[in-house]
Coordinates of C-alpha atoms and ligand atoms in Angstrom, one line a residue:
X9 CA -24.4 0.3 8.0
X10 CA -21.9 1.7 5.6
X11 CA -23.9 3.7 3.0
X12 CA -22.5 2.5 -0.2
X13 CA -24.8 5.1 -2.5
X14 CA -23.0 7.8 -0.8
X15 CA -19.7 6.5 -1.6
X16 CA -20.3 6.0 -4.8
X17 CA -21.5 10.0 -5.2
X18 CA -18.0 10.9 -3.4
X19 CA -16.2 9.1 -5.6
X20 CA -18.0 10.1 -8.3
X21 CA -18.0 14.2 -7.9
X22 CA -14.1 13.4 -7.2
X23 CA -13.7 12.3 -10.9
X24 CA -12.6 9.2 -9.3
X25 CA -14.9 6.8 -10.5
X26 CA -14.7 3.9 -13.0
X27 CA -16.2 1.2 -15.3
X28 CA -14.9 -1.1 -17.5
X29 CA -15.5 -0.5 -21.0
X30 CA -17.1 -3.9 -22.9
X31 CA -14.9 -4.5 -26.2
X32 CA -16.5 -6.1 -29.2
X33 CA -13.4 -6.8 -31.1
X34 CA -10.2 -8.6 -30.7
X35 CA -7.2 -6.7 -29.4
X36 CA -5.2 -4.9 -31.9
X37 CA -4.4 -1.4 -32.7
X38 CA -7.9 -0.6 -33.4
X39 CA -10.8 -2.4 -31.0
X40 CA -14.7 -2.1 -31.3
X41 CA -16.4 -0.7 -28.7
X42 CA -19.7 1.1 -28.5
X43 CA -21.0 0.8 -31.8
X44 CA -17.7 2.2 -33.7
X45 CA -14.0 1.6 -34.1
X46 CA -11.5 2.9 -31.4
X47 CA -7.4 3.3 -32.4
X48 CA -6.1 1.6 -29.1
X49 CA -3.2 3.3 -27.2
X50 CA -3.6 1.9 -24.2
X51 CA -3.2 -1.9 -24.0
X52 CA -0.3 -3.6 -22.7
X53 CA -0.2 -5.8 -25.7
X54 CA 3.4 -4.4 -26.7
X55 CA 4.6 -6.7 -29.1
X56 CA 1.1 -7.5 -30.9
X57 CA 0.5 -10.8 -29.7
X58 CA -2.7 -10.8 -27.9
X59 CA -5.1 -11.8 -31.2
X60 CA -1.9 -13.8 -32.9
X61 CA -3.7 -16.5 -35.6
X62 CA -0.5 -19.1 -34.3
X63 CA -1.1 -18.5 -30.6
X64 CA -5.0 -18.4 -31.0
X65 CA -4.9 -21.9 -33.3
X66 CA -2.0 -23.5 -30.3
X67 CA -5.1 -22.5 -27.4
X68 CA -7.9 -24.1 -29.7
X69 CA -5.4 -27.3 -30.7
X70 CA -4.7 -27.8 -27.0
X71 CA -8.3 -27.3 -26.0
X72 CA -9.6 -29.7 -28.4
X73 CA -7.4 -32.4 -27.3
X74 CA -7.3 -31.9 -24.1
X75 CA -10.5 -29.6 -22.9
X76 CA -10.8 -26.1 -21.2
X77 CA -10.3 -27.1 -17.6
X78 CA -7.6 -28.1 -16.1
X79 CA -10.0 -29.6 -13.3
X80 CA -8.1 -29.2 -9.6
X81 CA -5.3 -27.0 -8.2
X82 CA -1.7 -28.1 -9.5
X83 CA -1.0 -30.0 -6.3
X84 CA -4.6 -31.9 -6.7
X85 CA -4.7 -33.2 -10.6
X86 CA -4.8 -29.9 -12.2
X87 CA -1.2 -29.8 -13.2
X88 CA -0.9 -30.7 -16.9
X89 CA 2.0 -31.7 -19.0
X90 CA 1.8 -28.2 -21.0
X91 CA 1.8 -26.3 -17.5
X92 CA 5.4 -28.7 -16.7
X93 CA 6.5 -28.0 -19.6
X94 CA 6.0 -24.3 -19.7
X95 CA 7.3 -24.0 -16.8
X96 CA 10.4 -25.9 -18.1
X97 CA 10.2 -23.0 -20.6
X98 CA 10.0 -20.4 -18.7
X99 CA 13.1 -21.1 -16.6
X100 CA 15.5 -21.3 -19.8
X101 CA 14.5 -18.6 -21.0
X102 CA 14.9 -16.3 -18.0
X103 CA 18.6 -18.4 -17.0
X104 CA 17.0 -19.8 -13.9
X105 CA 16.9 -23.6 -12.8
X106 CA 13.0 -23.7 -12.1
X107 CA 9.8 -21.5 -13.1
X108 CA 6.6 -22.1 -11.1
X109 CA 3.4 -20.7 -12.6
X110 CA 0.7 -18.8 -11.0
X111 CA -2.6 -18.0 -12.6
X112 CA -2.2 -14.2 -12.3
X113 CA 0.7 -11.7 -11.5
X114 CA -1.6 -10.3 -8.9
X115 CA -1.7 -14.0 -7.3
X116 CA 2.3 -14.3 -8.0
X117 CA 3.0 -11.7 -6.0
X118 CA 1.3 -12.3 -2.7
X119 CA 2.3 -15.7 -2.5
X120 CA 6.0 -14.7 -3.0
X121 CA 5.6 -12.1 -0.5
X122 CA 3.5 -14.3 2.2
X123 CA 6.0 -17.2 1.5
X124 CA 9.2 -15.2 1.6
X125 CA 8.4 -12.6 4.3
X126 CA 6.3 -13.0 8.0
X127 CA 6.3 -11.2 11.7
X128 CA 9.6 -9.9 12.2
X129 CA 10.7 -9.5 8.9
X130 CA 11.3 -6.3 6.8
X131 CA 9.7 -5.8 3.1
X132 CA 11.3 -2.7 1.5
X133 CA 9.6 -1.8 -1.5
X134 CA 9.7 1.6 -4.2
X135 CA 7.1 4.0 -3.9
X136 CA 5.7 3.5 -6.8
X137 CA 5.5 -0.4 -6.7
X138 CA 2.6 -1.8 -8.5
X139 CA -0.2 -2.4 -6.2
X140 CA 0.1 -6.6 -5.9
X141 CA 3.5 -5.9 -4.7
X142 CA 2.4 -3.3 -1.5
X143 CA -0.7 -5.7 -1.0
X144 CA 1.7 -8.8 -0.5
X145 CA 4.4 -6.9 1.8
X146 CA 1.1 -6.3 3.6
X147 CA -0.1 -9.9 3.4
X148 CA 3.2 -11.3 4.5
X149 CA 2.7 -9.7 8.4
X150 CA 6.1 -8.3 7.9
X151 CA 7.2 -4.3 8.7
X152 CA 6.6 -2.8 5.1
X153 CA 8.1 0.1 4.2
X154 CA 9.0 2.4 1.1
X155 CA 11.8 4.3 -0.2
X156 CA 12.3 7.2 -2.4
X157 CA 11.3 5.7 -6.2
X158 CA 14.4 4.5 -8.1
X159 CA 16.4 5.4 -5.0
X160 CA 19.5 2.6 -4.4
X161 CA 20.8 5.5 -1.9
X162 CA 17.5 5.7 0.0
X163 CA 16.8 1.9 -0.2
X164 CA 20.3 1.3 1.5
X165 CA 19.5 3.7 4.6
X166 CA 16.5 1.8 5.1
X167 CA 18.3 -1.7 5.2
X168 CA 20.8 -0.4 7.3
X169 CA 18.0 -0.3 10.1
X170 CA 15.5 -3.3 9.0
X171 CA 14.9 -6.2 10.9
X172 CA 14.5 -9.5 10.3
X173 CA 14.8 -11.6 7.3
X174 CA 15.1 -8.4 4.6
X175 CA 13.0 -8.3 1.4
X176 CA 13.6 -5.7 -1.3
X177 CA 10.6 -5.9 -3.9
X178 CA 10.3 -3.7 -7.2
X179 CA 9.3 -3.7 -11.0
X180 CA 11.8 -4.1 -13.5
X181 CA 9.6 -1.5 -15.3
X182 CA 7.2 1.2 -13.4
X183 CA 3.8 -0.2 -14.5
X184 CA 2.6 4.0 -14.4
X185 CA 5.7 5.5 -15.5
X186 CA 7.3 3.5 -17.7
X187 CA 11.0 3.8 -16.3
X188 CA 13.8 0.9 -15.9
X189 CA 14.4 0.5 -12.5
X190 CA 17.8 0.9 -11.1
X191 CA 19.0 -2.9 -11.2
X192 CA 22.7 -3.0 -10.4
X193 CA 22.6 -0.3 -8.0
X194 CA 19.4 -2.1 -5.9
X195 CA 21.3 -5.4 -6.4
X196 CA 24.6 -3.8 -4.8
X197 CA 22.5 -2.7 -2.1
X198 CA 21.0 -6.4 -0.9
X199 CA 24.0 -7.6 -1.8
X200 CA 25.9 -5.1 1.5
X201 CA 22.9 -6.3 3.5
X202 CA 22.2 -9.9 2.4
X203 CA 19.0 -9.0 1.8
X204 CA 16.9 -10.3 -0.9
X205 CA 16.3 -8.8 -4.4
X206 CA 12.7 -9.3 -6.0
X207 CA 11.8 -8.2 -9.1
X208 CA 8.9 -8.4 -11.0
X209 CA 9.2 -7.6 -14.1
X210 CA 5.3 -7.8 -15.9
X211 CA 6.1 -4.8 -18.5
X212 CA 10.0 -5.9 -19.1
X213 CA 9.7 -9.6 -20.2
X214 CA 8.8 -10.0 -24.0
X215 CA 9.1 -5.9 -24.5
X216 CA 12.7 -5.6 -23.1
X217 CA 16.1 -7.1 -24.2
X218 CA 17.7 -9.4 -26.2
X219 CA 14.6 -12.0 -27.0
X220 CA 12.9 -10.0 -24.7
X221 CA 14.3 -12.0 -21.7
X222 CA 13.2 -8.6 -19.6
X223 CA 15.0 -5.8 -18.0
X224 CA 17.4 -8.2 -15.9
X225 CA 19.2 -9.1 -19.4
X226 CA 19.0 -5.5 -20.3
X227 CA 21.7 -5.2 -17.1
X228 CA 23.3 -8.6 -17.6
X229 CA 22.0 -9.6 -13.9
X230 CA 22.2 -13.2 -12.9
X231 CA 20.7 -15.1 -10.4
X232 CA 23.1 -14.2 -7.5
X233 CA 22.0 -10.7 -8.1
X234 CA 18.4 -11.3 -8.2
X235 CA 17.5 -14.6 -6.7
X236 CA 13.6 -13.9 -7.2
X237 CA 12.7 -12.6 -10.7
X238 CA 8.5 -12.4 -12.0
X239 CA 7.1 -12.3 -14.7
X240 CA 3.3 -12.1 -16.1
X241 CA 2.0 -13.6 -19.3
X242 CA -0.7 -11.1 -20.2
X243 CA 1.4 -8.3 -21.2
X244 CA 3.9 -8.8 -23.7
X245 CA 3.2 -12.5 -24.1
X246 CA -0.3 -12.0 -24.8
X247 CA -1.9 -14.6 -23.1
X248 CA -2.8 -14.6 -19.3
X249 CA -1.2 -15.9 -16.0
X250 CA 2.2 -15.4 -14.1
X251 CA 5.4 -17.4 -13.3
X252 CA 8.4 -16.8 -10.6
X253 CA 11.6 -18.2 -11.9
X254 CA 14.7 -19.1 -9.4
X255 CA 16.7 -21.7 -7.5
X256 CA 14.7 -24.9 -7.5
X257 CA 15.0 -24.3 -3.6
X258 CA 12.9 -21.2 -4.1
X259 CA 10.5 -23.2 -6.4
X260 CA 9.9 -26.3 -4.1
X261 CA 9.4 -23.8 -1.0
X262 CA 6.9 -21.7 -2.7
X263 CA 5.2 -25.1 -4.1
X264 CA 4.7 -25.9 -0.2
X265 CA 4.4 -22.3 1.6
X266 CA 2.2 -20.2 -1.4
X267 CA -1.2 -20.0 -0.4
X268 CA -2.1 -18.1 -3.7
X269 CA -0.6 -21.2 -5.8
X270 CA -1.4 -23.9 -3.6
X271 CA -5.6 -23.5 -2.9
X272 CA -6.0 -21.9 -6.7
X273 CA -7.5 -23.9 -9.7
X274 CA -4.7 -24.6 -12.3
X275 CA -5.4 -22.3 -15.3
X276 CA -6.4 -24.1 -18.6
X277 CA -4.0 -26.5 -19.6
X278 CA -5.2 -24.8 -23.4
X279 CA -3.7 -21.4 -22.2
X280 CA -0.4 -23.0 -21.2
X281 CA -0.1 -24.6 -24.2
X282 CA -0.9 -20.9 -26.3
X283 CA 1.8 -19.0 -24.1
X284 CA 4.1 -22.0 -25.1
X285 CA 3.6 -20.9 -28.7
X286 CA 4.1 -17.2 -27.8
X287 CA 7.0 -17.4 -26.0
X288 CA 8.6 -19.2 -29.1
X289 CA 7.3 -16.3 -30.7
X290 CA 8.6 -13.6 -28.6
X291 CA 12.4 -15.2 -28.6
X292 CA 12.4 -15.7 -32.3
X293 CA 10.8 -12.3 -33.4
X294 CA 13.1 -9.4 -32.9
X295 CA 11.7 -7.1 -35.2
X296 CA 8.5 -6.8 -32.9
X297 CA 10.6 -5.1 -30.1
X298 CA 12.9 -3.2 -33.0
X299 CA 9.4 -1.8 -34.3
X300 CA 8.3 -1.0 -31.1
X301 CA 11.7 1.0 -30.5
X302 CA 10.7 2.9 -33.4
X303 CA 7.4 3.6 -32.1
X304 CA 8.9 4.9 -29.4
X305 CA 11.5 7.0 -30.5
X306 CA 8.8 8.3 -33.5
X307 CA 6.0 8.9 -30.5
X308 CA 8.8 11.0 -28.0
X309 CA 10.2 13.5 -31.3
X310 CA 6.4 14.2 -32.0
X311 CA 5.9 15.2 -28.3
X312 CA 8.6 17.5 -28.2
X313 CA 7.7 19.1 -31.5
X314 CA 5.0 19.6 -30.4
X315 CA 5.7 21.5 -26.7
X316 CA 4.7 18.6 -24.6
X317 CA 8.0 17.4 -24.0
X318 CA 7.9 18.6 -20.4
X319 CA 4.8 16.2 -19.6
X320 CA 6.6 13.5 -20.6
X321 CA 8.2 10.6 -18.4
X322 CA 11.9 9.6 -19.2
X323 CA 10.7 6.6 -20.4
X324 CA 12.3 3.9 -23.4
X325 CA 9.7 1.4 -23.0
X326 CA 6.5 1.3 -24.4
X327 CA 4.4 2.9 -21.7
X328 CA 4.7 6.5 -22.3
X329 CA 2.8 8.6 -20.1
X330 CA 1.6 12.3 -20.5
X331 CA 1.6 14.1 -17.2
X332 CA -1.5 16.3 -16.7
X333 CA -2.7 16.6 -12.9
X334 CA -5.3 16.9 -10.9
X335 CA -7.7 14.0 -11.7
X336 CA -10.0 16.3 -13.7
X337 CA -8.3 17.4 -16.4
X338 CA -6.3 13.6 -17.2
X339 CA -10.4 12.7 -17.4
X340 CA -11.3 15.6 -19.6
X341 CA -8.3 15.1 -21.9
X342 CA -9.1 11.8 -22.2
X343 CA -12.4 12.9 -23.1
X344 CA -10.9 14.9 -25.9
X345 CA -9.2 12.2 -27.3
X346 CA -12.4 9.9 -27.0
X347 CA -14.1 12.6 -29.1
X348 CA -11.7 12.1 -31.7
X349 CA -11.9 8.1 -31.6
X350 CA -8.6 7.6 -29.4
X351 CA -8.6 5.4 -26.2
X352 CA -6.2 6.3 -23.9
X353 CA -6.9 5.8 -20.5
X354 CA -6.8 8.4 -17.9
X355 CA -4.9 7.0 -14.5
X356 CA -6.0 8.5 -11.7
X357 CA -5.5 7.8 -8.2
X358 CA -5.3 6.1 -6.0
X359 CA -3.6 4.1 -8.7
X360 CA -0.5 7.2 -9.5
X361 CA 0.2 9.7 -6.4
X362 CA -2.4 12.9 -6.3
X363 CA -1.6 15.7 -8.2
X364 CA 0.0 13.3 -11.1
X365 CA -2.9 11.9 -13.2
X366 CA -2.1 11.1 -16.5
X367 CA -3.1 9.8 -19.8
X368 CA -0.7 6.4 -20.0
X369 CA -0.5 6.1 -24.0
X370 CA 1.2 2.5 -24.5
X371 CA 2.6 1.7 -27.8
X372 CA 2.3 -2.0 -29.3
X373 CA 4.5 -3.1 -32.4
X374 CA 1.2 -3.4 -34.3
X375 CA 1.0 0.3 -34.8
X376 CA 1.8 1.5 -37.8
X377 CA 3.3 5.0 -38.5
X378 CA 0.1 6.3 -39.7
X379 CA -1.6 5.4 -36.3
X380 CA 0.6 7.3 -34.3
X381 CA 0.7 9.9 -36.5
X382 CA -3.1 10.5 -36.0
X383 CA -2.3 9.9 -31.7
X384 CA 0.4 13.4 -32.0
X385 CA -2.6 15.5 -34.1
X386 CA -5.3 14.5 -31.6
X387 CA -2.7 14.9 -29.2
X388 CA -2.2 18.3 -30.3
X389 CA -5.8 18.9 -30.4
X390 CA -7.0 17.3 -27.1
X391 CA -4.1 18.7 -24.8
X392 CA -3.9 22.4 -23.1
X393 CA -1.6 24.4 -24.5
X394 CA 1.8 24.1 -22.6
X395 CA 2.9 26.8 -20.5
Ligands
PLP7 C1 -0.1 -6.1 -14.5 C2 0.9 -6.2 -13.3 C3 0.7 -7.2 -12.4 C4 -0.5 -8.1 -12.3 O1 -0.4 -9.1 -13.3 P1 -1.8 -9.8 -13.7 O2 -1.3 -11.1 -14.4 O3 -2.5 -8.9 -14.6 O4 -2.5 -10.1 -12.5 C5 1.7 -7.4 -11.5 N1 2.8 -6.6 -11.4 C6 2.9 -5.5 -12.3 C7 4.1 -4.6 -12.2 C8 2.0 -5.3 -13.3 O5 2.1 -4.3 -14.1

């Protein structure tokens, strides 16, 4: 038998290992944890949302009226009149005829890629595709492969040799390193090879764009250019669960062929009823992302001034990684920054290729000035000196 304890050991002298964290607070810029008070830089709660009084009071209204479980999978009983109309939602405000919820982005993304892909079939996806994504090319039976990050040139040479029905799968935004993808150019591409274009886009909707409607409005690109589009809810939105949006052909298929929707219990009918009041929130609210772009530009000047610049990412979204190495030191400078009552987590791998651990600081429009000021000084503090 497989001797887990040993393992463990391995994983641990590799500085590999990890534990959740329990939290004693509600999300915000600074969290509870431990017996003390944390300032937060590593949620993906960019536009503040997660503790919102409106969206919290919209769950408990919901829940009150009409309970906490939704009781069956959406094709059983479990689908509510908040999940139709969310879903109704959803697909005005990404431009698409139909939305489909999912209770996870991790759940999305396999039945998309099982549904959409099988023996035969090519999936092409970036290197640095978030996990869900490489775990449903594999799913879907089909010949997975990967090009070059950010690489339309590399993704093209590829399709010019797949076989099979062709899928090309990315983020809109690199969950790890915080870059746009390169949407017209990939869409160009499929377009040549009538292949198809799926993008999820967990870290763009909300944060990205006018409204936030996501890195795809950032480009102007409709649905001819990118007939699948994802999103997830527990990002920006500050809720939890997923949603695909595209042709109600796409929709009805997935509602019969997506294993990962179809033997799943419907999340709450409360929850779909709070994202309902976020995403009203996250249209109507501009200043959140024109705070956040602030943030950003504020967090990026105090790098440089500093003489990190060069670990940076070129990154203008809110996930703003700092580039240390070997798994070691991102864990010790995280440490650092620990000591100092900073949470930033350190991203090892497998989760980031070897040699690039980081600390991934994320920015959220509930920081205030102040707060990042105190991130640069412990920054300063916490980091090696440059070369
Ligand atoms: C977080 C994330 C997911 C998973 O979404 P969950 O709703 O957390 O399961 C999928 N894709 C990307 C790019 C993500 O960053």
């Amino acid at each position: 038998m497989r001797d887990l304890a040993v393992e463990l050991a391995a994983l641990r002298a590799a500085g590999l290992y990890r534990a959740p964290r329990t939290v004693d607070s509600a999300q915000g810029p600074v969290i509870a944890s431990g017996g003390r008070e944390w300032l937060n830089f590593c949620s993906n709660d960019y536009l503040g949302l997660a503790a919102d009084a409106r969206i919290a009071q919209a769950l408990a209204t919901a829940a009150a009226r009409r309970g906490c479980g939704s009781g069956a999978a959406h094709l059983v009983c479990g689908h509510s009149a908040e999940h139709a109309a969310l879903e109704e939602e959803l697909a005005a405000f990404t431009g698409r005829p139909r939305a489909l919820l999912f209770s996870t982005g991790y759940l999305a993304n396999l039945g998309v890629l099982a549904a959409l892909a099988g023996r035969g079939d090519s999936v092409l996806e970036d290197r640095l595709n978030h996990a869900s994504l490489l775990d449903g090319g594999r799913l879907s039976g089909a010949r997975l492969s990967r090009y070059a990050h950010a690489d339309a040139e590399a993704l093209e040479a590829k399709l010019a040799v797949a076989g099979g029905e062709r899928i090309v799968v990315t983020d809109g935004v690199f969950s790890m390193d915080g870059d746009v993808a390169p949407l017209p150019a990939l869409a160009d591409a499929c377009r040549r090879h009538a292949a198809w274009l799926v993008v999820d886009d967990a870290h763009g909707f909300g944060a990205l764009g006018p409204q936030g409607r996501g890195s795809l409005a950032l480009h102007g690109l409709d649905a001819e250019a990118v007939p699948v589009v994802i999103g997830t809810l527990g990002k920006a939105f500050g809720t939890s669960g997923a949603f695909v949006a595209g042709s109600a052909e796409l929709i009805e298929y997935l509602i019969q062929k997506a294993r990962p929707y179809i033997y799943t219990t419907a999340s709450s009918p409360a929850l779909a009823a709070a994202t309902r009041a976020s995403l009203r929130i996250v249209q109507a609210e501009d200043w959140r992302r024109a705070r956040l772009a602030a943030l950003i530009a504020r967090f990026r000047a105090g790098a440089e001034q500093l003489g990190f610049g060069a670990q940076l990412l070129p990154s203008t979204t809110p996930i703003q990684p700092i580039v240390i190495g070997t798994a070691e030191d991102a864990l010790a400078a995280a440490q650092r920054l620990a000591d100092r009552g900073i949470w930033v987590t350190a991203i090892r791998p497998p989760t980031v290729p070897a040699g690039s651990a980081r600390l991934r600081v994320t920015l959220s429009a509930a920081h205030t000035d102040a707060q990042l000021d105190r991130l640069l000084d412990a920054l300063a503090a916490a980091l090696p000196a440059p070369a």
